CSV table of C-alpha atoms in Angstrom, one decimal:
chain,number,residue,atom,x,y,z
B,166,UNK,CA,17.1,3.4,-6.6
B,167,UNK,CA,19.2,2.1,-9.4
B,168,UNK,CA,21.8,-0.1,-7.3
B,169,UNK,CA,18.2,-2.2,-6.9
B,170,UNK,CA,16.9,-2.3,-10.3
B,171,UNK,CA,17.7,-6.1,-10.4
B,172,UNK,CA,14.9,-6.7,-7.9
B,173,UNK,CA,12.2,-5.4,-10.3
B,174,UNK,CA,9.5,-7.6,-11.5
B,175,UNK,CA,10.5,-8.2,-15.2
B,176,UNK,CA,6.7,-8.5,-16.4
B,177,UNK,CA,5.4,-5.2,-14.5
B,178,UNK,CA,8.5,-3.1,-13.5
B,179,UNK,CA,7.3,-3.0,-10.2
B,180,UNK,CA,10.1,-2.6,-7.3
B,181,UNK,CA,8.0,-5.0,-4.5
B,182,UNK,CA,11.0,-5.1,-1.4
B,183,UNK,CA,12.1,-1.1,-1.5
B,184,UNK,CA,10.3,0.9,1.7
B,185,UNK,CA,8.0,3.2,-0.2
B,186,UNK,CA,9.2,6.7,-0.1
B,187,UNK,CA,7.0,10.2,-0.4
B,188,UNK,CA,6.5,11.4,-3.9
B,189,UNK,CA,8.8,14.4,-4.6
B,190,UNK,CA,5.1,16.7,-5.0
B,191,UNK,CA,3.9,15.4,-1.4
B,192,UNK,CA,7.3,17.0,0.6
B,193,UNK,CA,6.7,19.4,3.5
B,194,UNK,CA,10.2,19.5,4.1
B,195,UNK,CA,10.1,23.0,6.0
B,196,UNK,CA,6.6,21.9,8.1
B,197,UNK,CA,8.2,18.5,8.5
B,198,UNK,CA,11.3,20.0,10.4
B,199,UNK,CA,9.3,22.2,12.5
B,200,UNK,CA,7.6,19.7,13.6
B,201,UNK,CA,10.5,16.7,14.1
B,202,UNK,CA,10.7,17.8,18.1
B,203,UNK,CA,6.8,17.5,18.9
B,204,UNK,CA,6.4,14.3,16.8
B,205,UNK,CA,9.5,12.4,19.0
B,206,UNK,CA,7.8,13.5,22.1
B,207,UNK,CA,4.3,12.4,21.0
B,208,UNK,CA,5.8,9.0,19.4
B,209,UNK,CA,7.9,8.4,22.7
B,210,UNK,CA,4.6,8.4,24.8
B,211,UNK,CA,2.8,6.6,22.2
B,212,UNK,CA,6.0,4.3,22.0
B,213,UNK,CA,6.0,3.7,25.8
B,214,UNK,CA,2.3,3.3,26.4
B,215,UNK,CA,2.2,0.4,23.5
B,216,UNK,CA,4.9,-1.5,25.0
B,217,UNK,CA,2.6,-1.2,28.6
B,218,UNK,CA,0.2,-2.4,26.2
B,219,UNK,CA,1.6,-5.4,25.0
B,220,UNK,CA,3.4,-6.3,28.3
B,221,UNK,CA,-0.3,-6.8,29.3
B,222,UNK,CA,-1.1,-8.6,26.7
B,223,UNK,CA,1.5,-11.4,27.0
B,224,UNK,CA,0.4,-11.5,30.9
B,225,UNK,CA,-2.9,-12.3,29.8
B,226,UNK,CA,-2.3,-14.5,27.2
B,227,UNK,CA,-0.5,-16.6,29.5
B,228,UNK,CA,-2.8,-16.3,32.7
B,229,UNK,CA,-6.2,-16.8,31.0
B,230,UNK,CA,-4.9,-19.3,28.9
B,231,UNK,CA,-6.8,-22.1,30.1
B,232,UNK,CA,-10.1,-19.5,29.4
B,233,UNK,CA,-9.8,-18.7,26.4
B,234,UNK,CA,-13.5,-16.9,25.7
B,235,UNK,CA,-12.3,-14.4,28.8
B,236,UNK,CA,-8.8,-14.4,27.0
B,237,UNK,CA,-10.0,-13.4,23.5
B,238,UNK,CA,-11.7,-10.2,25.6
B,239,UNK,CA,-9.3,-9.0,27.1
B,240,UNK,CA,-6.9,-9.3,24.4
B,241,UNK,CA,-9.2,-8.4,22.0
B,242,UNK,CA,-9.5,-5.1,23.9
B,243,UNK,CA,-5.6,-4.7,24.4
B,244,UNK,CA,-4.9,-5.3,20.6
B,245,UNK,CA,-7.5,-2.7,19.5
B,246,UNK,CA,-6.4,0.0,22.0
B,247,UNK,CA,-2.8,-0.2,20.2
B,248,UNK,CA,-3.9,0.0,17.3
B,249,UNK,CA,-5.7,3.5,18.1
B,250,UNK,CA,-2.5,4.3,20.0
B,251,UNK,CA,-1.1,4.1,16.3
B,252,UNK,CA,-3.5,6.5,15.1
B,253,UNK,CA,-6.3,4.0,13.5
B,254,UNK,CA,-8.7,5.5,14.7
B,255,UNK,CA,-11.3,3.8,12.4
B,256,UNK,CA,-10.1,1.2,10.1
B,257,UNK,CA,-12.5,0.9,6.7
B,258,UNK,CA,-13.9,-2.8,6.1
B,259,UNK,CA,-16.2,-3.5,3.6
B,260,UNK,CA,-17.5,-6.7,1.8
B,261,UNK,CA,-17.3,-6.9,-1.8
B,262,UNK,CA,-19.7,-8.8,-4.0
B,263,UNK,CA,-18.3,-9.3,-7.4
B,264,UNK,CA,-21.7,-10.4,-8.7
B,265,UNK,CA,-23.3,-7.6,-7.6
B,266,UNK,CA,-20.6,-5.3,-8.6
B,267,UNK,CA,-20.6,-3.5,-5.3
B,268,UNK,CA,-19.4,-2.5,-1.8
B,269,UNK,CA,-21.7,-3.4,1.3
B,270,UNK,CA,-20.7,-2.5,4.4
B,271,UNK,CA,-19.5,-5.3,7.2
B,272,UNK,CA,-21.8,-8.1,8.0
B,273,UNK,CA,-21.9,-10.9,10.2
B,274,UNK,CA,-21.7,-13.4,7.6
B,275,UNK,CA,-18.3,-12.6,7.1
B,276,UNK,CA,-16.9,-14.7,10.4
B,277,UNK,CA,-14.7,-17.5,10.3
B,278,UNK,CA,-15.1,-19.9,12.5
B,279,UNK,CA,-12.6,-23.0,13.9
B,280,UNK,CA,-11.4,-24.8,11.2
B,281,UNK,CA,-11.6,-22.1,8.5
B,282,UNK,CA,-8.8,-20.2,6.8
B,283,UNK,CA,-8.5,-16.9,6.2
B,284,UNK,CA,-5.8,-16.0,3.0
B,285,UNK,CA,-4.7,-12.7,2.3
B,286,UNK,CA,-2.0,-10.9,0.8
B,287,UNK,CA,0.7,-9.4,3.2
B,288,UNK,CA,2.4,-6.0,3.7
B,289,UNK,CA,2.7,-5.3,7.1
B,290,UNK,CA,2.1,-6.0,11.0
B,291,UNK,CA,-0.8,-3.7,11.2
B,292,UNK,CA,-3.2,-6.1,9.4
B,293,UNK,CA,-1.5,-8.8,11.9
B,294,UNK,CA,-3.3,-6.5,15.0
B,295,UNK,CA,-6.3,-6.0,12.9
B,296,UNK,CA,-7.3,-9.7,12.2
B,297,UNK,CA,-6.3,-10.6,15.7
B,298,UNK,CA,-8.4,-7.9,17.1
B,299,UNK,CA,-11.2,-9.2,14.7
B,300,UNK,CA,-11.3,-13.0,15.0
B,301,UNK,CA,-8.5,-13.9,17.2
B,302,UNK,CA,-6.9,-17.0,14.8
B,303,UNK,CA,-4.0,-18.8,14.5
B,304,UNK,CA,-0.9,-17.5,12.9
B,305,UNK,CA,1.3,-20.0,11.1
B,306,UNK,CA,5.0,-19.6,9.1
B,307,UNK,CA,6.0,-21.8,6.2
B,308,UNK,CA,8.3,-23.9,6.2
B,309,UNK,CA,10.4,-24.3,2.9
B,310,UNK,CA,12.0,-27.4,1.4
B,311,UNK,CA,15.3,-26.1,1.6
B,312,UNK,CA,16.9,-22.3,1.5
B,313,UNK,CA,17.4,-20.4,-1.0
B,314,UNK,CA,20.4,-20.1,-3.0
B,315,UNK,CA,22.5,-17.4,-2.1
B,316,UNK,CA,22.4,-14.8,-5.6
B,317,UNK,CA,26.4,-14.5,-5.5
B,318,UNK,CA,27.5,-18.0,-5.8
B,319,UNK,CA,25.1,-18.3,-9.3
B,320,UNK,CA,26.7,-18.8,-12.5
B,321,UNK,CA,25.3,-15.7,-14.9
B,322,UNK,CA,23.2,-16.1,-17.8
B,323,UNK,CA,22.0,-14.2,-20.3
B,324,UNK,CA,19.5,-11.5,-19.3
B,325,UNK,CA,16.0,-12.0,-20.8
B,326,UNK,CA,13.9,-9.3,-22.3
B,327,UNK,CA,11.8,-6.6,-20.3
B,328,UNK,CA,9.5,-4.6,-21.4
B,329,UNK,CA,10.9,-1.6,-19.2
B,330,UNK,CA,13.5,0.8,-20.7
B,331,UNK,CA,17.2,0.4,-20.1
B,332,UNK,CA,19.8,2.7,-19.5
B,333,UNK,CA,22.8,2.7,-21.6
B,334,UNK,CA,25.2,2.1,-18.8
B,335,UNK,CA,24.9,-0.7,-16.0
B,336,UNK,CA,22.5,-0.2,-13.4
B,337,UNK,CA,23.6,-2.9,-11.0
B,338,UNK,CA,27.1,-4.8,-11.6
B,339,UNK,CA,27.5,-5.8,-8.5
B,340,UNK,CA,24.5,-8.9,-9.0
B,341,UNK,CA,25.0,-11.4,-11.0
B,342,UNK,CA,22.9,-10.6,-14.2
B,343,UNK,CA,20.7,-14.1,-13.5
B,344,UNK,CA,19.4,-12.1,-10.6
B,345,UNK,CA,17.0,-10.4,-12.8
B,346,UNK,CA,15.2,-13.5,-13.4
B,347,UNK,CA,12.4,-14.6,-10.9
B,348,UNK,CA,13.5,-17.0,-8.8
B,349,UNK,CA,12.6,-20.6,-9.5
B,350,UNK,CA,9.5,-21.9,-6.6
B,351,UNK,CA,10.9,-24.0,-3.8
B,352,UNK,CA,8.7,-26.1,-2.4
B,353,UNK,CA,6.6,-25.4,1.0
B,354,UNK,CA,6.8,-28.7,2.5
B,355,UNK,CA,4.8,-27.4,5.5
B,356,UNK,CA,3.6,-24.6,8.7
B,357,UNK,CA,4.1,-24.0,12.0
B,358,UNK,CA,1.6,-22.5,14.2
B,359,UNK,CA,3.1,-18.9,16.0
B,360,UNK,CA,1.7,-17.0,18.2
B,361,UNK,CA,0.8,-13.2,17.4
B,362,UNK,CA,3.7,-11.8,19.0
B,363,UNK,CA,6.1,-13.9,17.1
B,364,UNK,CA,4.6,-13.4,13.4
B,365,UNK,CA,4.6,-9.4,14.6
B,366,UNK,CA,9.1,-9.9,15.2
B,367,UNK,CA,9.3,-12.0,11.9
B,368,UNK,CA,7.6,-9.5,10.3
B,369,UNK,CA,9.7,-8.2,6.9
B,370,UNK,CA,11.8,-11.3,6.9
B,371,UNK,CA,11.6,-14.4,4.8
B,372,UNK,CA,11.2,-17.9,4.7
B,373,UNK,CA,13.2,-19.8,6.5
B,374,UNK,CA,12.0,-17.8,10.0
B,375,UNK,CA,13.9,-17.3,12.8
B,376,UNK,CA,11.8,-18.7,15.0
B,377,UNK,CA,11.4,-22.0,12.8
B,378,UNK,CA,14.4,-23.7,14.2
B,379,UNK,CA,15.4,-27.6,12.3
B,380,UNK,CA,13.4,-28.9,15.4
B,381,UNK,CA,10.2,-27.4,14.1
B,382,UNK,CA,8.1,-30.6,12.5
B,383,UNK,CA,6.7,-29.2,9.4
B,384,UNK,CA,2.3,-29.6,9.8
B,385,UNK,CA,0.8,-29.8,6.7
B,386,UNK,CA,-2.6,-26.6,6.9
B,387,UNK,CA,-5.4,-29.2,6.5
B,388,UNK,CA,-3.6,-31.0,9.8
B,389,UNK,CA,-3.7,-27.7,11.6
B,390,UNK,CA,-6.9,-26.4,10.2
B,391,UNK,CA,-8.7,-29.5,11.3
B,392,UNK,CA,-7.1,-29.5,14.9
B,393,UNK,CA,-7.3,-25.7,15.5
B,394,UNK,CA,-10.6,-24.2,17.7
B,395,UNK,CA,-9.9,-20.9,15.7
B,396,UNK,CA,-9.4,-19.4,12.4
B,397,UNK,CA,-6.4,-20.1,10.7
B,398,UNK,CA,-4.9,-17.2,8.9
B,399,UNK,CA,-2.5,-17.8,5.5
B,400,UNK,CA,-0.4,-15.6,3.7
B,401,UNK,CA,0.4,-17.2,0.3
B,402,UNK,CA,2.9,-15.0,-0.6
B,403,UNK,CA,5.4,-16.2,2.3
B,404,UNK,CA,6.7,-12.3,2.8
B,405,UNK,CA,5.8,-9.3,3.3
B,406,UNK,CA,6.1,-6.7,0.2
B,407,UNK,CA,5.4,-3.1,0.1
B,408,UNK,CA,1.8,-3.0,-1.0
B,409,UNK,CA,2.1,-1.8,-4.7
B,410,UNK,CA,2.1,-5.8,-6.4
B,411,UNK,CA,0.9,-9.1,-5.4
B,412,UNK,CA,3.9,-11.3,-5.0
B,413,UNK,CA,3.6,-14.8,-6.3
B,414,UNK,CA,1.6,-17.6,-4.5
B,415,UNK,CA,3.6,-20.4,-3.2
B,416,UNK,CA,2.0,-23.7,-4.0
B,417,UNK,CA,0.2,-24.4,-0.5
B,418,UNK,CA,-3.2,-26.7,-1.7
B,419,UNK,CA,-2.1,-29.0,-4.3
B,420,UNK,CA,-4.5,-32.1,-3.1
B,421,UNK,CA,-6.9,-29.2,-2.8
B,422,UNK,CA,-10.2,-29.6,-5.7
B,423,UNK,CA,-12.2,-26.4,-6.5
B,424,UNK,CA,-15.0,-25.6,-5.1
B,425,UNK,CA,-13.7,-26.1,-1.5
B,426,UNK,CA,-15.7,-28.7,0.2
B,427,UNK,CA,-15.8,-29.5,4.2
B,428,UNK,CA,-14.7,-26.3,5.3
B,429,UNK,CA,-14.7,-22.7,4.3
B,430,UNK,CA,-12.2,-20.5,2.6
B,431,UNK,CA,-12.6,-16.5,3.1
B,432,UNK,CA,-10.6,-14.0,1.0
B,433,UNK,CA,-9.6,-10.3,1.8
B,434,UNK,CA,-6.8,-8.0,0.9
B,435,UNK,CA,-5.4,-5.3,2.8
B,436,UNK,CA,-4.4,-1.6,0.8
B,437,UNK,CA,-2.6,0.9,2.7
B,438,UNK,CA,-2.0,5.0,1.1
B,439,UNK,CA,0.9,5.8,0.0
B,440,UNK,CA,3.5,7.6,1.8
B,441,UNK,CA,3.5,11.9,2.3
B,442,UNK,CA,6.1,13.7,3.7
B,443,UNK,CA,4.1,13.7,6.8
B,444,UNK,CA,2.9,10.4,6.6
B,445,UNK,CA,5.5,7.4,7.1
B,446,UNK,CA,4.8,4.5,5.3
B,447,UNK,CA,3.0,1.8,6.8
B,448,UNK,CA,4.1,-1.1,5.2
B,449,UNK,CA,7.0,-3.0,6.6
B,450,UNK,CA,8.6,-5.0,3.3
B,451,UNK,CA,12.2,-4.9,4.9
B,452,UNK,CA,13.1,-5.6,8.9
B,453,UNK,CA,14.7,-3.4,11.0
B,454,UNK,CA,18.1,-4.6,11.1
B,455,UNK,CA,19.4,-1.5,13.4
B,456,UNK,CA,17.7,-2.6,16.7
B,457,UNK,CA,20.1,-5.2,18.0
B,458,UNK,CA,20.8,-6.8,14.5
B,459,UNK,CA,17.1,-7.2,13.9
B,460,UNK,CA,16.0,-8.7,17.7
B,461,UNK,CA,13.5,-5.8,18.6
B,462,UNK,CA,12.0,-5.8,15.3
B,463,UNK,CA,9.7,-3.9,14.1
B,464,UNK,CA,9.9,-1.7,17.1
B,465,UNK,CA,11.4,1.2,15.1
B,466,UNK,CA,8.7,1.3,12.7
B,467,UNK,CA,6.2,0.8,15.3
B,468,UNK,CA,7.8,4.3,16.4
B,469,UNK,CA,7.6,6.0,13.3
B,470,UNK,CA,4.1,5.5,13.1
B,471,UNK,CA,3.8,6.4,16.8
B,472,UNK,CA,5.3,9.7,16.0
B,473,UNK,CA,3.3,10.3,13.1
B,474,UNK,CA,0.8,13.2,13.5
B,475,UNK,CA,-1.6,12.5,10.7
B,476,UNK,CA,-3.9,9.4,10.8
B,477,UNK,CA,-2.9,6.6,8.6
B,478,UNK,CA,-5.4,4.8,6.7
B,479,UNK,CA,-5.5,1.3,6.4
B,480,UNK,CA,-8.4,-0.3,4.0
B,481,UNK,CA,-9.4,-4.1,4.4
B,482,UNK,CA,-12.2,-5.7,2.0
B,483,UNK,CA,-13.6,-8.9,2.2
B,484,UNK,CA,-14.5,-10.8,-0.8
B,485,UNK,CA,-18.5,-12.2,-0.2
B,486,UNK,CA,-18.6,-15.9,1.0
B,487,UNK,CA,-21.0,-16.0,-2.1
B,488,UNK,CA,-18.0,-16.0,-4.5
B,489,UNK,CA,-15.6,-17.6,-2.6
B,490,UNK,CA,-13.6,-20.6,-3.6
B,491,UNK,CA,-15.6,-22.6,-0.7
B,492,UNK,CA,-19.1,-21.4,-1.9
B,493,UNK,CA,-21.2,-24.7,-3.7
B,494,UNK,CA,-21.8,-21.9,-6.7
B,495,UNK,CA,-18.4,-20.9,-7.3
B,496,UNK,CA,-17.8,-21.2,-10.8
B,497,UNK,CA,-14.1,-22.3,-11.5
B,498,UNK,CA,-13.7,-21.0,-15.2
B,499,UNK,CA,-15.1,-17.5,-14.8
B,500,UNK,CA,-11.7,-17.1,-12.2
B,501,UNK,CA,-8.9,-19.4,-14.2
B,502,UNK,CA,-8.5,-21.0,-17.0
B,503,UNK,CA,-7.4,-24.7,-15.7
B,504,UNK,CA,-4.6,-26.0,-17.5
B,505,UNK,CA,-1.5,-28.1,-17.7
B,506,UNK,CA,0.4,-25.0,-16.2
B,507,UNK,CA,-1.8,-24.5,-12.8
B,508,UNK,CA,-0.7,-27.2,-10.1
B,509,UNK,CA,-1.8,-25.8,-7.6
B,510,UNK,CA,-5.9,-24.4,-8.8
B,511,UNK,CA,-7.2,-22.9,-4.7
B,512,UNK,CA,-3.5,-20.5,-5.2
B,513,UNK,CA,-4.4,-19.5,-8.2
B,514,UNK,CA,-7.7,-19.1,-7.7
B,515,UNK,CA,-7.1,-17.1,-4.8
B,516,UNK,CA,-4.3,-14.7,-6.1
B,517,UNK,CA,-6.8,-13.9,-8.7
B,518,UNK,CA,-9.4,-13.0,-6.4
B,519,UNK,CA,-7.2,-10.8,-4.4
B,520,UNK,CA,-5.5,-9.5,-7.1
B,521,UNK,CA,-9.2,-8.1,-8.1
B,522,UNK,CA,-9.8,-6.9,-4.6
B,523,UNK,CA,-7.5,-4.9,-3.9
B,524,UNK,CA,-7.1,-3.9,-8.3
B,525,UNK,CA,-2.9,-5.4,-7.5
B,526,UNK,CA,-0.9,-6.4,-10.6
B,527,UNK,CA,0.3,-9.6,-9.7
B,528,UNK,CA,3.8,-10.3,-10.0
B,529,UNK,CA,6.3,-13.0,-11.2
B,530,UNK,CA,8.7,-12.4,-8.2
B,531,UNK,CA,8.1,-14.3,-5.0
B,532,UNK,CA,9.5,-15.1,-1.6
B,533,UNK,CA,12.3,-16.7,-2.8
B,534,UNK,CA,13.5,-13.1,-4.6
B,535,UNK,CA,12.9,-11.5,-1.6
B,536,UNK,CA,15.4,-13.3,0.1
B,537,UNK,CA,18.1,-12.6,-2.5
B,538,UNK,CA,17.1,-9.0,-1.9
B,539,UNK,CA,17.6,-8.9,1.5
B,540,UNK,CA,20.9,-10.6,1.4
B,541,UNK,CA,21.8,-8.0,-0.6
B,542,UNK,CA,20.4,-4.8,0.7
B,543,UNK,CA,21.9,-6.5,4.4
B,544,UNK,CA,25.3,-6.0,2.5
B,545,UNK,CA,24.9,-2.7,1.5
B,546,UNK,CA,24.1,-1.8,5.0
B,547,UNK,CA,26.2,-2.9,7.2
């Protein structure tokens, strides 16, 4: 949409915030119609059943708390079964060796145990179920030095080259032409542990989180790795996008030297297909801001995909411990050339080997664009 050409990554022309939307080819706008009264029925009951669903869950998470192998279980079991409520029937994993230059199917040497982190891009709250389900860890949200400045109070500046085409005429006057420019990094000065049902509601939003109030004491990750009995999971990108770019790392490990030592690091990426007109999208880049101003969210995307009739595919690989950042072989300079410019050598390291996972162009925007964009799509819709 043109009125959102100023949130396009200048270096790859990728829009990362919009919700993707069906190719014009893919349409079955006559099929799609037909079957609009079947699809509300079947999401409905879907819709209802996952709520049961999660009503257990948060019983059991709070009665078998002081249990927690019996606890993992159960919940376990309840995550999984909403997930094939959802239509995921079978969700394709696969470990990836780079030196070997091939796919091998799921091991158990891929499992994270307390203490280790688990970093991955992020583009919905699908992959949130899935790594509960898989290794029950701990969630945390970032915590940034201070917000972000709000686009319309920036003074303009010139607007740099791109290499995409532009139109003769003004696609966007109503941002400041500055706004084209990737933000400039705020600092994360820290995380907070959630639980899964929080980081599932904050889902689509942006640093700072709603549910990190100024009471929240900022834990820096090797405090909470080191006291955590679980995996802790870390999404360097701070947001959610919408699956076609990897957004840029925040600078999370500075005191960290490559290779990891002490503890292990394991890397995956998550790819979901792209939309069809009878398949919603499954990434969530933008919060639903229509279910009492944003409290219930996502639950009217978890209803779209209920009411979907096709089964949407989601695709995780795991990069092979054997060429991971925390392996004693792990060669630094075959990933990055280390230089004045890299502060921060585990994040870079890490978006790289993502990047090559899941074969994303990386991106110069980050979180701090996506909350520029969000202040300004909310003002367009409300």
């Amino acid at each position: 949409m043109e009125k959102y050409s100023a949130y396009r990554d200048p270096g790859t022309g990728i829009q990362p915030f919009l919700t993707p939307v069906p190719s014009p080819g893919s349409h079955s706008s006559v099929l799609s119609t037909a079957l609009l009264p079947l699809q509300y029925v079947v999401g409905l009951l879907r819709l209802i059943l996952i709520i049961l669903l999660a009503s257990v869950y948060a019983l059991v998470a709070a009665v078998f708390a002081v249990v927690p192998p019996l606890k993992h279980v159960i919940s376990s079991a309840l995550i999984r079964a909403v997930l094939f409520c959802l239509g995921f029937f079978w969700i394709s994993t696969e470990i990836v060796s780079k030196k070997r230059g091939r796919s091998q199917k799921l091991k158990d040497s891929w499992n994270p145990g307390a203490g280790d982190l688990i970093v991955t891009n992020w583009a919905s709250w699908v992959e949130l179920l899935w790594l509960a389900y898989r290794f029950n860890p701990v969630f945390v949200l970032p915590i940034p030095e201070s917000p972000v400045q709000k686009a319309f109070s920036i003074t303009p500046s010139p607007i740099s080259s791109t290499p995409r085409r532009r139109s003769g005429r003004s696609s966007m006057p109503e941002v400041p032409s500055s706004s084209r420019n990737p933000s400039s990094q705020i600092e994360i000065i820290g995380f907070t542990p959630v639980s899964l049902l929080t980081i599932i509601r904050e889902t689509g939003r942006a640093p700072p989180y709603v549910s990190v109030t100024k009471a929240t004491k900022p834990r820096s990750l090797d405090e909470i790795r080191k006291t955590s009995d679980r995996p802790v999971v870390v999404f360097p990108e701070c947001t959610t996008s919408n699956g076609r770019g990897l957004l840029r790392f925040a600078t999370l490990f500075q005191q960290q030297s490559l290779p990891v030592k002490g503890w292990n690091l394991f890397v995956m990426c998550v790819r979901y297909d792209p939309p069809t007109g009878l398949s919603p999208t499954v990434t969530h880049s933008i919060p639903s801001s229509s279910s009492f101003k944003g409290k219930l969210n996502p639950l009217p995307h978890i209803f779209t995909l209920a009411s979907s009739l096709t089964t949407p595919a989601l695709t995780i690989r795991l990069l092979a411990q054997a060429d991971s950042p925390s392996s004693p072989t792990f060669m630094v300079n075959e990933i990055l050339n280390v230089g004045p410019g890299v502060s921060d050598e585990l994040a870079e390291a890490s978006a790289v080997l993502i990047s090559q996972l899941g074969k994303f162009k990386r991106m110069t925007m980050g979180w701090e664009d996506k909350v520029r964009f969000l202040e300004f799509y909310g003002s367009k819709h409300t």
